[in-house]
XYZ file of C-alpha atoms in Angstrom:
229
model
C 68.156 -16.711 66.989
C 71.320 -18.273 68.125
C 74.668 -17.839 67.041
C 76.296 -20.117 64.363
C 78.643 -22.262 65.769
C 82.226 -22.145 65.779
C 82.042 -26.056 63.867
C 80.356 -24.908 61.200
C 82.838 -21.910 60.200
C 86.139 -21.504 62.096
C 88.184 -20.331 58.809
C 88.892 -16.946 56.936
C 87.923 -18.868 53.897
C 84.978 -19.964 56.134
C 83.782 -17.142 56.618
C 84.707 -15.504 53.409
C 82.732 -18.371 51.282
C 79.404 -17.821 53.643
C 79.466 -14.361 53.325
C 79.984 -14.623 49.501
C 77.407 -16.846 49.152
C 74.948 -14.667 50.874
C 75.737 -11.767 49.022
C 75.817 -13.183 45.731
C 72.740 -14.834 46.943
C 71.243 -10.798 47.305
C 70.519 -11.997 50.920
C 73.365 -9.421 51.937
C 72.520 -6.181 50.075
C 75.112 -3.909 48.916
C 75.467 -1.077 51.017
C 74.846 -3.410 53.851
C 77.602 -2.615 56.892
C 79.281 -5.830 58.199
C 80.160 -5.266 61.458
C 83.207 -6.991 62.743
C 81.340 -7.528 66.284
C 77.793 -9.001 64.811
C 79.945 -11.025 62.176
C 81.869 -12.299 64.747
C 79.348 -13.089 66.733
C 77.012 -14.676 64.298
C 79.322 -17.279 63.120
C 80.569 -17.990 66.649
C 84.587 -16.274 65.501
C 87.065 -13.912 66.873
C 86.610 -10.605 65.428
C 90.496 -11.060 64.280
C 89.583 -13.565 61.896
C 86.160 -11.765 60.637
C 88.660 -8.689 59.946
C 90.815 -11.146 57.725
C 87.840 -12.320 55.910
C 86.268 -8.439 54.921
C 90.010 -7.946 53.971
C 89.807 -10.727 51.507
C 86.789 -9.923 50.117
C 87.531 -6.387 50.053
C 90.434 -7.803 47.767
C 87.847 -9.370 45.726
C 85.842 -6.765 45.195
C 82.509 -7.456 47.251
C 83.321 -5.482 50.174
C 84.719 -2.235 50.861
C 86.267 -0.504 54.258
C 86.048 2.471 55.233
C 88.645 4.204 57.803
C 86.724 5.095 61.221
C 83.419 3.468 59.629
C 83.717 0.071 58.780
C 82.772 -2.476 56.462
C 80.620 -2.702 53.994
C 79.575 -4.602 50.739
C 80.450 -2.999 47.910
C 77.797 -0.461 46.490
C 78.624 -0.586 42.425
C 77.713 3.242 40.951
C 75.467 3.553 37.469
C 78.805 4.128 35.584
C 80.455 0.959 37.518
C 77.357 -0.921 36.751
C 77.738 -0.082 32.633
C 81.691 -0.425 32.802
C 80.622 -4.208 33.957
C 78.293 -5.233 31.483
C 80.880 -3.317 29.199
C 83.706 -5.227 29.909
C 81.485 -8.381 29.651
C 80.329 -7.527 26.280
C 84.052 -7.587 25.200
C 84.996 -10.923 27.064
C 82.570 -13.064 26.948
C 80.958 -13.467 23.514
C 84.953 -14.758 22.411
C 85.170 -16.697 25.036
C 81.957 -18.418 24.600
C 83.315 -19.241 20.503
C 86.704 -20.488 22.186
C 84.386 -22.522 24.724
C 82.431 -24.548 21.700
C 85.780 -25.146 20.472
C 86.867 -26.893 23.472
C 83.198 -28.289 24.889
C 83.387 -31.748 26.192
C 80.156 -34.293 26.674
C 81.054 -33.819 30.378
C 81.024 -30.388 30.142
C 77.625 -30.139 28.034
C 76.459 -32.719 31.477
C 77.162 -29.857 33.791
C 75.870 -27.212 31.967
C 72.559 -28.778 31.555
C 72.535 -29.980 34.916
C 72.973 -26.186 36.475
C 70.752 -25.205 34.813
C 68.194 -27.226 36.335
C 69.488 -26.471 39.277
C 68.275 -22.545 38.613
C 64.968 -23.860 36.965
C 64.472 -25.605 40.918
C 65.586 -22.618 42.460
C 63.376 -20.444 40.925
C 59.993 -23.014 41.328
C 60.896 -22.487 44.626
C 60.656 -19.073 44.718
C 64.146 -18.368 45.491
C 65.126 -15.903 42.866
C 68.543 -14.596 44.773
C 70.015 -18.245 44.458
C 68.516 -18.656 40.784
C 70.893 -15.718 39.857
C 73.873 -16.886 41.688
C 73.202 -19.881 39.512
C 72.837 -18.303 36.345
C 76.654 -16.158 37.328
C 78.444 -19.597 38.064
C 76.843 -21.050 34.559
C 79.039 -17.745 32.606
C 81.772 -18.730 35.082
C 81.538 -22.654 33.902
C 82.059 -21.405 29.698
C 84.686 -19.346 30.529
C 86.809 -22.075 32.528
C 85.235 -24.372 29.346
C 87.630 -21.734 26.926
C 90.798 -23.215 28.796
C 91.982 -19.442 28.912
C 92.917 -19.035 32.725
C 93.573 -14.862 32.892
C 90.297 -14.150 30.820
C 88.962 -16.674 33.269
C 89.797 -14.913 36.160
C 88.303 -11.620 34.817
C 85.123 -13.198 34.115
C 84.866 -14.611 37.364
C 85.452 -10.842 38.883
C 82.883 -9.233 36.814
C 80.515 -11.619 37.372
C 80.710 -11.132 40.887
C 80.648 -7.143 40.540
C 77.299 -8.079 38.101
C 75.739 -9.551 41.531
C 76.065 -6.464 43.368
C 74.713 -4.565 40.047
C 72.181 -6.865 39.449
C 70.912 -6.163 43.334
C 70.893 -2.923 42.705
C 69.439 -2.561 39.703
C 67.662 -5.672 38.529
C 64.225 -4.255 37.332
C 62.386 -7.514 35.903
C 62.670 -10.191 38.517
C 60.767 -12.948 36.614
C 63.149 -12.149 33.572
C 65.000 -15.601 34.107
C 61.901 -17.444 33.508
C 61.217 -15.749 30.086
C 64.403 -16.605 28.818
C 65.868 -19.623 27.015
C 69.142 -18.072 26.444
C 71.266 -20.524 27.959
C 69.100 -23.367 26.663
C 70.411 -22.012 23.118
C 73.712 -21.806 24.360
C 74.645 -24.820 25.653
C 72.721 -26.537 22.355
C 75.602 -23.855 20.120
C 78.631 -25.360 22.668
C 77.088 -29.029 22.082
C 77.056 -28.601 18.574
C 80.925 -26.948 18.689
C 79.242 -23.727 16.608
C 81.728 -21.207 17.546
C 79.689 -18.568 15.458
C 76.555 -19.384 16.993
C 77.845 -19.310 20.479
C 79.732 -16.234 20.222
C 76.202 -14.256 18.731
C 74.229 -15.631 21.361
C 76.190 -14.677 24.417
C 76.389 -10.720 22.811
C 72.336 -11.212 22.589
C 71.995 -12.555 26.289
C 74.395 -10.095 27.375
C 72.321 -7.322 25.561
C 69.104 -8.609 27.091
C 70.888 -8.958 30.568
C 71.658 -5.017 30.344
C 67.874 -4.520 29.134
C 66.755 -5.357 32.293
C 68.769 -2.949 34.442
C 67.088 0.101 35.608
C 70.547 2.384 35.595
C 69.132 4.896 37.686
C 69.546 5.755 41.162
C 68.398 3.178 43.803
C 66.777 3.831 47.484
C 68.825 2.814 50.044
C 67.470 -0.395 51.678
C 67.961 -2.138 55.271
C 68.146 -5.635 56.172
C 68.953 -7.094 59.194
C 72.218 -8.844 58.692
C 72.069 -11.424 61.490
C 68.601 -12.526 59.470
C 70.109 -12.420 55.974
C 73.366 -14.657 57.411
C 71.183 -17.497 59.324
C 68.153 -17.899 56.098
């Protein structure tokens, strides 16, 4: 398969946003090495500015380097995993309350919206963009609050619950049982801070439910094949 080409990424933030995408997308496992010479090559770059781009995301969380070994995307452990969903449980239910506070008629548009943008993904079978979907709808309350540092830690742990989620994700049809952000965008509608603010500590609850917080096999993909799906 041929090599991206340089037109379609010649930026660190290029790069950085494709390679987010596809590991938030769990087309990019974590443990996955990210070689600076198949990057490179792949998306048709100098291996100067695919080192810039790990460095960012290292910054960010998804990837981590290793001295004398490389690259890699981060590989959350079972107590990183529960210190996530931890720190989520403590954020996110008041933010949600602060959200219905603030909730717009636009806002309530792009809720719905994404998530029939997940409902599509999944009829099409594409369950790794359905929960990159479902993280960016927790992003969308939390920028809804108006609260820019919480925010910016929900945004973080929501991409550290990707990596989890790849990990440890035990009930891959578990988006299609659930109506829990049906019921929460009807709560932010209806400006029922209450409501709002129980339902996100249920789904939250649930969401942890379906982790299997034990030790996961190690698993190889070929990263030029994950990159150009």
């Amino acid at each position: 398969m041929p090599a991206m080409s340089s037109g379609q990424v010649s930026s660190v933030d290029g790069i950085v946003a494709q390679l987010t995408e596809a590991v938030h997308e769990h087309r990019v496992r974590p443990g996955a090495k990210l070689s600076e010479d198949e990057v490179g090559e792949i998306f048709g770059v100098s291996r100067t500015l695919v080192r810039q781009a790990l460095r960012a995301m290292e910054h960010g969380g998804l990837v981590t380097i290793q001295r004398n070994r490389g690259a890699f995307v981060a590989k959350p452990s079972i107590k990183e995993a529960r210190e996530v969903f931890e720190a989520r449980a403590l954020l996110e239910p008041r933010t949600a309350r602060a959200a219905a506070e603030r909730a717009t008629p636009a806002d309530i548009t792009q809720l719905n919206d994404h998530i029939d943008r997940e409902h599509a993904a999944l009829a099409r079978d594409e369950a790794g963009l359905a929960l990159k979907l479902s993280g960016e709808f927790h992003c969308i309350i939390a920028r809804m609050a108006d609260q820019k540092t919480i925010e910016g830690f929900v945004q973080q742990l929501i991409s550290r619950s990707s990596l989890v989620i790849a990990l440890y994700w035990q009930r891959r049809n578990a988006l299609c049982e659930s109506n829990a952000h049906h019921a929460l965008v009807r709560a932010l509608a209806s400006h029922d801070g209450e409501t709002a603010e129980e339902l996100m500590a249920g789904h939250l609850l649930d969401l942890v439910s379906q982790l299997d917080l034990r030790a996961q096999p190690d698993r190889t993909d070929s990263l030029r094949d994950a990159l150009l799906k």
